[in-house]
Coordinates of C-alpha atoms in Angstrom, one line a residue:
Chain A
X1 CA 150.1 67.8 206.2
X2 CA 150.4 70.6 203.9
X3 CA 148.2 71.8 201.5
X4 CA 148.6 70.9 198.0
X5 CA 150.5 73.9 195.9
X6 CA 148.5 75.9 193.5
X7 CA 149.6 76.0 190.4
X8 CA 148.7 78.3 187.5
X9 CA 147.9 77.2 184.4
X10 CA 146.6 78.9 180.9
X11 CA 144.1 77.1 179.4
X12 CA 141.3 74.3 181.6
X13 CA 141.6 71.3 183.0
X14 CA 143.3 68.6 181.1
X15 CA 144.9 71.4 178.7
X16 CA 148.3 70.3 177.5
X17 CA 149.4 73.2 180.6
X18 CA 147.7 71.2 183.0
X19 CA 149.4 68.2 181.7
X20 CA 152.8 69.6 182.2
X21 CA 152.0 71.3 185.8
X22 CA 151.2 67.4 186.9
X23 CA 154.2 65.7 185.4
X24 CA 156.8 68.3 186.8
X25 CA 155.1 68.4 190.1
X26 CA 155.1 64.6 190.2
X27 CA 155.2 62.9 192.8
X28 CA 154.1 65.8 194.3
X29 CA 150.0 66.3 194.3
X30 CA 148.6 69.8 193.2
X31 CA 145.9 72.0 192.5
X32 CA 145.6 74.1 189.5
X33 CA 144.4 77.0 188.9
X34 CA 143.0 77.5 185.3
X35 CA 143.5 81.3 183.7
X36 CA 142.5 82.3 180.4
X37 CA 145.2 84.6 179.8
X38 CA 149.0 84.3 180.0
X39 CA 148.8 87.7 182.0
X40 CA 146.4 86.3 184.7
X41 CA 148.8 83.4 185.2
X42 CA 151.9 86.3 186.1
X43 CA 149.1 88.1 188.0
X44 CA 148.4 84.9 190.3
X45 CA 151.8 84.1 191.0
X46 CA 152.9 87.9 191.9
X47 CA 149.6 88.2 194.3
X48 CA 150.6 85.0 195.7
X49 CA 147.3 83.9 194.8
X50 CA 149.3 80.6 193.4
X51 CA 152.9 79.0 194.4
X52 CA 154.3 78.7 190.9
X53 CA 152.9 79.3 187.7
X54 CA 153.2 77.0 184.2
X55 CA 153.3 79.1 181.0
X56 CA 154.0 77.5 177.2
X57 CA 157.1 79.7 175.7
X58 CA 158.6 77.7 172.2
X59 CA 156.8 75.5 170.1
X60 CA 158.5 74.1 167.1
X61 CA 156.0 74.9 164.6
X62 CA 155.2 78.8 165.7
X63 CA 158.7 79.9 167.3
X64 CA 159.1 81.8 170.9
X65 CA 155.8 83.5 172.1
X66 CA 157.5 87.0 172.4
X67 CA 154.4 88.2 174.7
X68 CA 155.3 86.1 177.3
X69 CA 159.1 86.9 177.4
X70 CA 157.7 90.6 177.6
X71 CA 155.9 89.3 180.8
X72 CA 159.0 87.5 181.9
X73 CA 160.6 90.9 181.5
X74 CA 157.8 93.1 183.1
X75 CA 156.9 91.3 186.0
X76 CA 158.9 90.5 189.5
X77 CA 158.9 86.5 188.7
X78 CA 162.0 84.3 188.1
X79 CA 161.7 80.9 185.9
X80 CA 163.2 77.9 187.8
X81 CA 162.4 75.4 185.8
X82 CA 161.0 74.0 182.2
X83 CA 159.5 70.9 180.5
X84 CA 159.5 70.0 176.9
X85 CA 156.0 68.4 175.7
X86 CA 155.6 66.4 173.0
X87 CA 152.8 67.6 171.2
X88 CA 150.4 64.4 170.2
X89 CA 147.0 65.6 168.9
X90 CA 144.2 63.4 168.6
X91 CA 140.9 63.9 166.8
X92 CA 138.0 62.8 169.7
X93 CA 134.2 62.3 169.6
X94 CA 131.4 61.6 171.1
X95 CA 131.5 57.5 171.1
X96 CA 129.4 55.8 168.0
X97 CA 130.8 58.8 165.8
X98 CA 133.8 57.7 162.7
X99 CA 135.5 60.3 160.7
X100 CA 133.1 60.2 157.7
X101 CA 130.5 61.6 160.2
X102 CA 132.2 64.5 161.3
X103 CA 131.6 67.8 159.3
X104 CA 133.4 70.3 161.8
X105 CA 136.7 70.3 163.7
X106 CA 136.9 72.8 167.0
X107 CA 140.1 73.4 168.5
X108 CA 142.5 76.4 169.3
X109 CA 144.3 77.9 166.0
X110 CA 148.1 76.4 167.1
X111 CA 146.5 72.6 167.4
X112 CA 144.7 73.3 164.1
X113 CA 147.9 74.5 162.6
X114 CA 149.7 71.9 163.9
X115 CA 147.4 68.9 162.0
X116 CA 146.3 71.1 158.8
X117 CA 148.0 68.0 156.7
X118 CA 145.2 66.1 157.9
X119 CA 142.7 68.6 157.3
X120 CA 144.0 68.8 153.8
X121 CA 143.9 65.2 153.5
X122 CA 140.0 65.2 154.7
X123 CA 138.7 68.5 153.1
X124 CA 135.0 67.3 154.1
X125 CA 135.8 68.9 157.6
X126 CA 135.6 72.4 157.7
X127 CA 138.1 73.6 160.6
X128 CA 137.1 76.0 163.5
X129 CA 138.6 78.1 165.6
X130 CA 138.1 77.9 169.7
X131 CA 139.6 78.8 172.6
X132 CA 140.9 76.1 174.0
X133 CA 141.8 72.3 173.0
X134 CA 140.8 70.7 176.2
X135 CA 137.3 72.9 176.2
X136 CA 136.3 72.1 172.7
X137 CA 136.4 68.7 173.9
X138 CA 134.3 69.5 177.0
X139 CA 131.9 71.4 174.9
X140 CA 131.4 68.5 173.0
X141 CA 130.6 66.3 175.7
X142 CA 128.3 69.0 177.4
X143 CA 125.8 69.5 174.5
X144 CA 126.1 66.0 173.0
X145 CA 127.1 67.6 169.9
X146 CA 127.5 65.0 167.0
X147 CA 128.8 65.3 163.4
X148 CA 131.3 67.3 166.0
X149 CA 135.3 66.7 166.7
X150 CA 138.2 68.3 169.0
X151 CA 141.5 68.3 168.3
X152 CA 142.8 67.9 171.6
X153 CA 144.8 65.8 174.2
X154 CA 144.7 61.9 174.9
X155 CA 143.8 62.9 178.6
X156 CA 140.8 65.5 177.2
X157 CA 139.6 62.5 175.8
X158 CA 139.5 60.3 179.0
X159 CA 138.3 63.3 181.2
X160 CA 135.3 63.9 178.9
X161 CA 134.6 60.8 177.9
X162 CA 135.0 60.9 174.2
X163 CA 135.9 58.7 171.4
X164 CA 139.8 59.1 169.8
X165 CA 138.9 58.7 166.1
X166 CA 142.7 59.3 165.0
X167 CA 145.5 59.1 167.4
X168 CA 148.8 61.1 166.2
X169 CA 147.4 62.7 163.3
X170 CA 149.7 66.2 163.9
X171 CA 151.9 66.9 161.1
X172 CA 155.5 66.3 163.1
X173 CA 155.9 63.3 164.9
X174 CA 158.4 65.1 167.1
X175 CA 156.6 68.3 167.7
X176 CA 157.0 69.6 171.2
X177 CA 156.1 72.6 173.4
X178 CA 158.6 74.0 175.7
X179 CA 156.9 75.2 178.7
X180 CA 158.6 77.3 181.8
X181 CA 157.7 77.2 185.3
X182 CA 157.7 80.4 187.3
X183 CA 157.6 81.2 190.7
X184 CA 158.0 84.7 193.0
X185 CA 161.4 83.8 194.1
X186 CA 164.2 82.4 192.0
X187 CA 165.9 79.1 192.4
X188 CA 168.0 78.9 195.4
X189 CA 169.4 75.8 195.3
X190 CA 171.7 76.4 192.3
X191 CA 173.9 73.0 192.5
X192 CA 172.1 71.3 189.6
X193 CA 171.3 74.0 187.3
X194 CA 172.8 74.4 184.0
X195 CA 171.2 76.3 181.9
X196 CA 170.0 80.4 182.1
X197 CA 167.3 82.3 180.4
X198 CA 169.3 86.1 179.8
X199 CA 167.9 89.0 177.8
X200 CA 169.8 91.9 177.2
X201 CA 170.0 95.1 175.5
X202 CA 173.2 96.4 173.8
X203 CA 174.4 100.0 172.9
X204 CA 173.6 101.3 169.5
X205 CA 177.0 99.4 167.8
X206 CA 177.6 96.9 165.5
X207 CA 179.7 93.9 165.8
X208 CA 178.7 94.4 169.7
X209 CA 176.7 90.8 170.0
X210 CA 179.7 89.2 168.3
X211 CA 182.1 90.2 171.2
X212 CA 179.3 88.8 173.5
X213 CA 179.3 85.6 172.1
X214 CA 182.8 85.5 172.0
X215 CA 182.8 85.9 176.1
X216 CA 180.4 82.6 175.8
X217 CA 182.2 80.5 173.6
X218 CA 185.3 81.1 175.7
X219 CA 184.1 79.7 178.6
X220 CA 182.7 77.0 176.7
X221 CA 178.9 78.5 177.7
X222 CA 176.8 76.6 174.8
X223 CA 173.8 78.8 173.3
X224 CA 170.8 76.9 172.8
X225 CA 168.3 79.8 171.5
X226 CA 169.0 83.1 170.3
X227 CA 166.7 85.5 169.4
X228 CA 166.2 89.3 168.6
X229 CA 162.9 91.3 170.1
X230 CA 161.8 94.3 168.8
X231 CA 161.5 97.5 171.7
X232 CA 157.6 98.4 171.2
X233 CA 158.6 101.9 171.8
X234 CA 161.5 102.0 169.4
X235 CA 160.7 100.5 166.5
X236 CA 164.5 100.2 165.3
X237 CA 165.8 98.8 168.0
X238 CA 166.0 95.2 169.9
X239 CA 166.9 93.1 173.0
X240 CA 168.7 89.4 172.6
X241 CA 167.4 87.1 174.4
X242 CA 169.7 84.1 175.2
X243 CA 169.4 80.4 176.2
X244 CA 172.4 79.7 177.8
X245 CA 173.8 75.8 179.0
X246 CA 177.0 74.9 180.9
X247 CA 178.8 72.2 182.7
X248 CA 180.4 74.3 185.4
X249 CA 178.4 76.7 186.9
X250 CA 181.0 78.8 187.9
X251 CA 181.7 79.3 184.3
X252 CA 178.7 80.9 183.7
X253 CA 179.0 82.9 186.6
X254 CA 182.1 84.4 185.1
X255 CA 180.9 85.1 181.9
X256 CA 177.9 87.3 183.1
X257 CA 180.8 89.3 184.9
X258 CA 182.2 90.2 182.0
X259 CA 179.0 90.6 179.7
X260 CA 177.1 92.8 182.0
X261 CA 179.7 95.6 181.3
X262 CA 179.2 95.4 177.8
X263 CA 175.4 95.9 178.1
X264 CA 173.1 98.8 178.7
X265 CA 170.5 96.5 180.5
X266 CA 170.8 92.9 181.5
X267 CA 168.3 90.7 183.4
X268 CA 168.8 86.8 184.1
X269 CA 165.0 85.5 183.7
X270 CA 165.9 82.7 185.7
X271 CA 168.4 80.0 186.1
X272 CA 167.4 76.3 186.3
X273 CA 167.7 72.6 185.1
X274 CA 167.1 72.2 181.9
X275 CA 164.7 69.4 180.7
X276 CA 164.0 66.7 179.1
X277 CA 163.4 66.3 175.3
Chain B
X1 CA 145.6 96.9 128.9
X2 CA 147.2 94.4 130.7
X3 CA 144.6 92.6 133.7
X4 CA 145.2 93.3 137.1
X5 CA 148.1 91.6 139.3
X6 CA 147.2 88.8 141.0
X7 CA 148.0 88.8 144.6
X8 CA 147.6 86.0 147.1
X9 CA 146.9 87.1 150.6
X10 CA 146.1 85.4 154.1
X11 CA 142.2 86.2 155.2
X12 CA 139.9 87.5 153.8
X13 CA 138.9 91.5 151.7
X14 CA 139.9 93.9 154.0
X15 CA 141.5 91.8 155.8
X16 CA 144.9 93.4 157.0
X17 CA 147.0 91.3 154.3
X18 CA 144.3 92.9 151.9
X19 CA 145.3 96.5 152.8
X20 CA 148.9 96.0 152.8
X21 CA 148.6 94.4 149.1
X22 CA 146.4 97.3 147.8
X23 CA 149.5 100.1 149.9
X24 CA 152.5 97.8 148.1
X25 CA 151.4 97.6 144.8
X26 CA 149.9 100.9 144.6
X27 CA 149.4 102.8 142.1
X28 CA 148.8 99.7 139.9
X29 CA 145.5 97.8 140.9
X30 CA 144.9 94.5 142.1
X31 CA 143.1 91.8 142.5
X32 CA 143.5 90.1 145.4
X33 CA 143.1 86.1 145.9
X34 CA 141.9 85.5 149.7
X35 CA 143.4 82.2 150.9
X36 CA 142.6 80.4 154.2
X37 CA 145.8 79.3 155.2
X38 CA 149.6 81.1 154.5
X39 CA 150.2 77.2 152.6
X40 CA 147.2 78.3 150.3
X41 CA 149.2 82.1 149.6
X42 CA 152.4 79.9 148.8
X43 CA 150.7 76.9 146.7
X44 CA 149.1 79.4 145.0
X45 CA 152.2 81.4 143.9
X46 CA 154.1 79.0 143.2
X47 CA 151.2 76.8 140.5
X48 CA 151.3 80.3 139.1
X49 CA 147.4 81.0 140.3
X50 CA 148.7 84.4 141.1
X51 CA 151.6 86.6 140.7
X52 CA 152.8 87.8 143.9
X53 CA 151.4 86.6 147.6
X54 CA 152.1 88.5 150.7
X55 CA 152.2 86.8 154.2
X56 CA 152.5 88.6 157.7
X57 CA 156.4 87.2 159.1
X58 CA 156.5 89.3 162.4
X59 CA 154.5 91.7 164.5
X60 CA 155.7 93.4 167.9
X61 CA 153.6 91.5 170.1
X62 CA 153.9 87.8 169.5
X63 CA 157.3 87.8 167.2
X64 CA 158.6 85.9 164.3
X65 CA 155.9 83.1 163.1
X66 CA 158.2 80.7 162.6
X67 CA 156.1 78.6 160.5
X68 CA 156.2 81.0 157.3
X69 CA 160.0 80.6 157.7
X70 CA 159.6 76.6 157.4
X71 CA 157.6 77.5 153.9
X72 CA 159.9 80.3 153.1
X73 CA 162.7 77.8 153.1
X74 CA 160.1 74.7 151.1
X75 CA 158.9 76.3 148.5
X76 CA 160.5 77.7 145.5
X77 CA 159.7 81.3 146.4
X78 CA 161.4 84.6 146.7
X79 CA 161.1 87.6 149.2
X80 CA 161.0 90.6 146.7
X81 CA 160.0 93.5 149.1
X82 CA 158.6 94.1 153.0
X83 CA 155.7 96.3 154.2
X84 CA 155.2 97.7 157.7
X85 CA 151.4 98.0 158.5
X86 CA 150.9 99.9 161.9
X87 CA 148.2 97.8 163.3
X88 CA 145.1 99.9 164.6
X89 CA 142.2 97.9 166.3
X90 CA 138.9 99.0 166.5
X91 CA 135.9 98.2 168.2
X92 CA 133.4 97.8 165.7
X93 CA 129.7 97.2 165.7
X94 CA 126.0 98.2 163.4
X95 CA 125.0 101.0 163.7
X96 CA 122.8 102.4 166.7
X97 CA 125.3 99.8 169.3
X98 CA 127.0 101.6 172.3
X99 CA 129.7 99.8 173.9
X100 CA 127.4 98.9 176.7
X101 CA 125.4 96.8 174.8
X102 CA 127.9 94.8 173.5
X103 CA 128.3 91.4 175.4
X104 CA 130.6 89.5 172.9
X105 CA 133.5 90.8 170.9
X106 CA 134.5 88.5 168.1
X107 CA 137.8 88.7 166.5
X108 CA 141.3 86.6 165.7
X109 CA 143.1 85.4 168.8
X110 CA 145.9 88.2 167.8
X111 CA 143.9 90.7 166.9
X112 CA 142.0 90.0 171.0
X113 CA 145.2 89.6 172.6
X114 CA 146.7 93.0 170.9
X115 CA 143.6 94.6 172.5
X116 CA 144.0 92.9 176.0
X117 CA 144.6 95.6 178.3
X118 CA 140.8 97.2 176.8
X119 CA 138.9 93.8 177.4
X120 CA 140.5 93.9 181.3
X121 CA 138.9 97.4 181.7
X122 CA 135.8 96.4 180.3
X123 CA 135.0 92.9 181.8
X124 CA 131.4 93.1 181.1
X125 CA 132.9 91.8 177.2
X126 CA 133.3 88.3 176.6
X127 CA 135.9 87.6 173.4
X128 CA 135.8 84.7 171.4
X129 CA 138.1 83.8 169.0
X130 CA 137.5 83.5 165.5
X131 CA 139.5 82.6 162.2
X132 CA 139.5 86.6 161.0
X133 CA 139.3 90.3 161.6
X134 CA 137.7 91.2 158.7
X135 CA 135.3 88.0 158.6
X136 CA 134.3 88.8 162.1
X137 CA 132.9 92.2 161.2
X138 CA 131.1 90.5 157.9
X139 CA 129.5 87.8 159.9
X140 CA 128.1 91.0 162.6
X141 CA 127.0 92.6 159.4
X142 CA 125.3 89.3 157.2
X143 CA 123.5 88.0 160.3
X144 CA 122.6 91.6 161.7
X145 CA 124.1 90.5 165.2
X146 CA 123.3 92.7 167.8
X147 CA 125.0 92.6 171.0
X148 CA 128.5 91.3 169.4
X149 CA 131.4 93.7 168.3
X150 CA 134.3 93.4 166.1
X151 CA 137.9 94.1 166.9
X152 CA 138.9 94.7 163.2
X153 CA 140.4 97.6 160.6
X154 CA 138.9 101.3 159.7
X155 CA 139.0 99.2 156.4
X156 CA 136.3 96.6 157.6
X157 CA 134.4 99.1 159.3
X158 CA 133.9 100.7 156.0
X159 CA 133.4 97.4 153.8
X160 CA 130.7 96.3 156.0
X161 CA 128.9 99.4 156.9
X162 CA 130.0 98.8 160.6
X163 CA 130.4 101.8 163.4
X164 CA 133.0 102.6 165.1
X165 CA 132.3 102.3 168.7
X166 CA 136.7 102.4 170.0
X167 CA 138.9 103.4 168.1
X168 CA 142.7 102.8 168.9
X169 CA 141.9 100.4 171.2
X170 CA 145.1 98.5 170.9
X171 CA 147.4 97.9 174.0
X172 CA 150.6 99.6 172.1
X173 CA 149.8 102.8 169.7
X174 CA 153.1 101.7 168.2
X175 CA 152.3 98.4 167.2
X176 CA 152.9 97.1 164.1
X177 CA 153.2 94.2 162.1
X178 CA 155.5 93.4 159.0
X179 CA 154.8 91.4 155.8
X180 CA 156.7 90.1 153.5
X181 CA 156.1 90.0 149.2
X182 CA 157.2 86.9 147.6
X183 CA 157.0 85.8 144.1
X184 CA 157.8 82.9 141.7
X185 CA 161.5 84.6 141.2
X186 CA 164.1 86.6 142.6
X187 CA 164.1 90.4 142.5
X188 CA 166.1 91.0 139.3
X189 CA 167.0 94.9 139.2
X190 CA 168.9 94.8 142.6
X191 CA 170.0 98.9 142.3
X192 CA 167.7 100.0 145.3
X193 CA 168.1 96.9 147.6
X194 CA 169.3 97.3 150.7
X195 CA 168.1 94.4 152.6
X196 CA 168.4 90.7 152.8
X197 CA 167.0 87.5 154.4
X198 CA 169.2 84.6 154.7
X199 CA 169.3 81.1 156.8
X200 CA 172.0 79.1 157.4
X201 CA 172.9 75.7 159.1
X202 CA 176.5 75.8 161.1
X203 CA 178.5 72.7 161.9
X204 CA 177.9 72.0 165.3
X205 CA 181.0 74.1 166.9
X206 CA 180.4 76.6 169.5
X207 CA 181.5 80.0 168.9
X208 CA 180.9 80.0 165.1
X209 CA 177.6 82.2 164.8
X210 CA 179.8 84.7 166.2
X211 CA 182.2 84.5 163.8
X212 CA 179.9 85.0 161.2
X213 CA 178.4 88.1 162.7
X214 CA 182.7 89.5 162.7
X215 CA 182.1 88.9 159.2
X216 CA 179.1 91.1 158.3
X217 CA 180.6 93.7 160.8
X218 CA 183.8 93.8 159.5
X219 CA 182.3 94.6 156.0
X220 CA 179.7 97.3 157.6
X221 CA 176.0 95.2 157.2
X222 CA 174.0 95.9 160.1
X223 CA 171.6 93.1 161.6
X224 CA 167.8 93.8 162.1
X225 CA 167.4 90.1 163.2
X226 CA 168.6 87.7 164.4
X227 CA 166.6 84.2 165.3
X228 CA 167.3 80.5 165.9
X229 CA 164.9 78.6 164.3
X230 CA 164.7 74.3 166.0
X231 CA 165.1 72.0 163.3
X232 CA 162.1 69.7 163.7
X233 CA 163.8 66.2 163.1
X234 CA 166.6 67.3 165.0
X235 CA 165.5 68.7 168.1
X236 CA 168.8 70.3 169.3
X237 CA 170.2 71.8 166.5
X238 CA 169.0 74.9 164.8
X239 CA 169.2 77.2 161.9
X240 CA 170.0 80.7 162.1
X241 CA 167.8 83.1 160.4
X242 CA 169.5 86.9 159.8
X243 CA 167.9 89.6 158.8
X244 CA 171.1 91.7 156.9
X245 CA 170.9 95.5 156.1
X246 CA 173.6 97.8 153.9
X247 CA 174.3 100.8 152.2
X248 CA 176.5 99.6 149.1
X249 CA 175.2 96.2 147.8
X250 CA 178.9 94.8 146.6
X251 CA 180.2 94.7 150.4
X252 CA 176.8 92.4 151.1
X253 CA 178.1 90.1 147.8
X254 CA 181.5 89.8 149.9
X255 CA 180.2 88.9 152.8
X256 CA 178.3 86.5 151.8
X257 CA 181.4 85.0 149.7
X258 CA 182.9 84.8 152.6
X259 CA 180.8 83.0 154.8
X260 CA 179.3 80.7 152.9
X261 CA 182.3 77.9 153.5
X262 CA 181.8 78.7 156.9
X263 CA 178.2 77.3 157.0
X264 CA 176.7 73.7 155.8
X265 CA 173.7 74.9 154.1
X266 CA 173.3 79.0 153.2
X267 CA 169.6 79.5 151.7
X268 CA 169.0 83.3 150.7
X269 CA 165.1 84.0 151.0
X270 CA 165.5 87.3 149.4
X271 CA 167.4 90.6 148.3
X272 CA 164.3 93.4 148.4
X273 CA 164.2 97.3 149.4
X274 CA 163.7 97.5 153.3
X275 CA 160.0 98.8 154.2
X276 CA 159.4 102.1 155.9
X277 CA 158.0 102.0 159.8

């Protein structure tokens, strides 16, 4: 029998990564591998130190983390797959606690952001900023600390054994993460992709991405993201980065063909089956 | 004499919002109005607290935060100018600390992962993530911590009586961040503006966007962005945010004419001067 696949992951156990690495996986068992960094989950996968890594690219409320698409850029890894998240935050305590005995909220700045309409609405809990959902939960479990809550995960609270005070109590009811899977090799079985992650970088003209999305629309190639990002070391000028979805691969296949001579640098990030909202 | 200018800014004195609202306004001086959250900066304009509030809307490593767009687009606020801040982290500590006796560097989760290729060489530091820059190096000054550095601004070296133990310590030297100045109403006098922010909503027809962008080529405005933004109730739609740039101010009036039938809902954040990098 084979070993189970390691899987990178940024953030602990039960983190909402970890989450994600089990349901795509699924039925498939594996092991994670927690990272505390973005750059140490790229690092593992290009060392072959794991078989596919899980990174958190788009969430609704903060936009595309443009440090990872960098990493997507700079290092010799391909995306063949994503998964969408929704986002539920809980607020979890030590068991015997209520919300009138809480006095400080831990959890990582995004999750914190994501609820701060329920911090409003209870202004006797002062907010503070941790590194990690699923380990401000831990922590409280660890030291027993009362008058204590996370903001963190449903399975956070059933790993460390706490309390959920308030379920739900993020801002959007439909807030999601998109998350990408990345592995050394792209996909090779292409038959049920439809959808292409493709950053490029144009010559100095206007009017230049207009053609380009002309070539798309043509060959009825939807865009589902678009998005400038700045060149560190020229500070006026920018890559695209499109999200690209089709019905007929072969479509898509054309349409790079006659892009790529209208670019000065094109790479395809990966090309996989996009998820499930 | 008339008081000073109220202006609301995210974090705390000498915090980097802090020193790009004293560099904006200057000569005239201020009084700035720390608020916790970028909400806070926009409540507070807005119930006339203060008279202008500035908010960070992009920096080179982690993109556009989307979020300030959502409130851009709530509240009854104008953009009426930009400001580029190059963004130079430091490694600060009392006085009489060397770098190895540090153990713990404290600072916000950007500000630590702007600095990330310095913490990889020196492993022996452990960062934490905290709420501030600025606050960091207070709390190392208030509680006399030794052992624990700041990654924070010349500015909050200086404020807090702090040494410098790295300076530059950043990953890019060119890093930088941008902020945006928003008031209660529109820029009025629009003889030096040369720059716009505008969102829009498109039917749901491929190929549009780029018609659009014919549009603003065809009449010579140059785009410095370009992002889609998800729509939060309807996850696979989008708005389009544009970042617009001309020399004569009648052909952007003409262009805008012009697509506004094009688009369902047109929302302009602003007309301001464009910052200098």
């Amino acid at each position: 029998m084979n070993p189970k696949p390691v899987i990178a992951i940024q953030g602990g156990p039960a983190s909402f990564h970890d989450v994600v690495a089990q349901q795509y996986f699924a039925p498939t068992e594996i092991q994670s591998l927690p990272c505390m960094t973005f750059q140490r989950v790229f690092a593992s996968v290009k060392n072959g130190e794991s078989d596919f890594g899980v990174l958190a690219i788009e969430n609704s409320l903060a936009g595309s983390i443009l440090g990872n698409y960098s990493l997507l850029h700079d290092y010799p890894v391909s995306i063949i797959g994503e998964a969408y998240l929704p986002i539920e935050q809980n607020l979890l305590a030590l068991p015997g606690q209520s919300v009138k005995d809480i006095r400080v909220v831990r959890s990582h700045p995004m999750a914190l952001l994501q609820c701060s309409n329920f911090l409003e609405e209870h202004p006797h809990l002062q907010a503070l900023e941790a590194a990690d959902t699923a380990e401000s939960a831990r922590e409280i479990r660890e030291n027993n600390l009362t008058g204590v809550a996370a903001v963190a995960s449903r399975a956070a609270a059933a790993r460390y054994g706490l309390d959920i005070l308030e379920e739900c109590i993020q801002n959007y009811k439909d807030n999601y993460t998109r998350f990408l899977i990345i592995s050394r090799q792209a996909a090779k079985d292409l038959s049920t992709a439809n959808k292409a992650s493709v950053n490029f970088r144009l010559h100095h003209r206007s009017g230049e991405l207009a053609k380009i999305l002309d070539v798309f629309r043509d060959l009825n190639i939807n865009l589902s993201l678009i998005q400038s990002i700045p060149i560190m070391s020229k500070p006026s000028e920018f890559t695209i980065l499109l999200d690209l979805e089709w019905d007929n691969y072969e479509d898509f296949k054309a349409a790079i063909a006659k892009v790529e001579p209208m670019t000065v640098e094109i790479k395809i990030l990966g090309i996989y089956k996009r998820g499930v909202k």
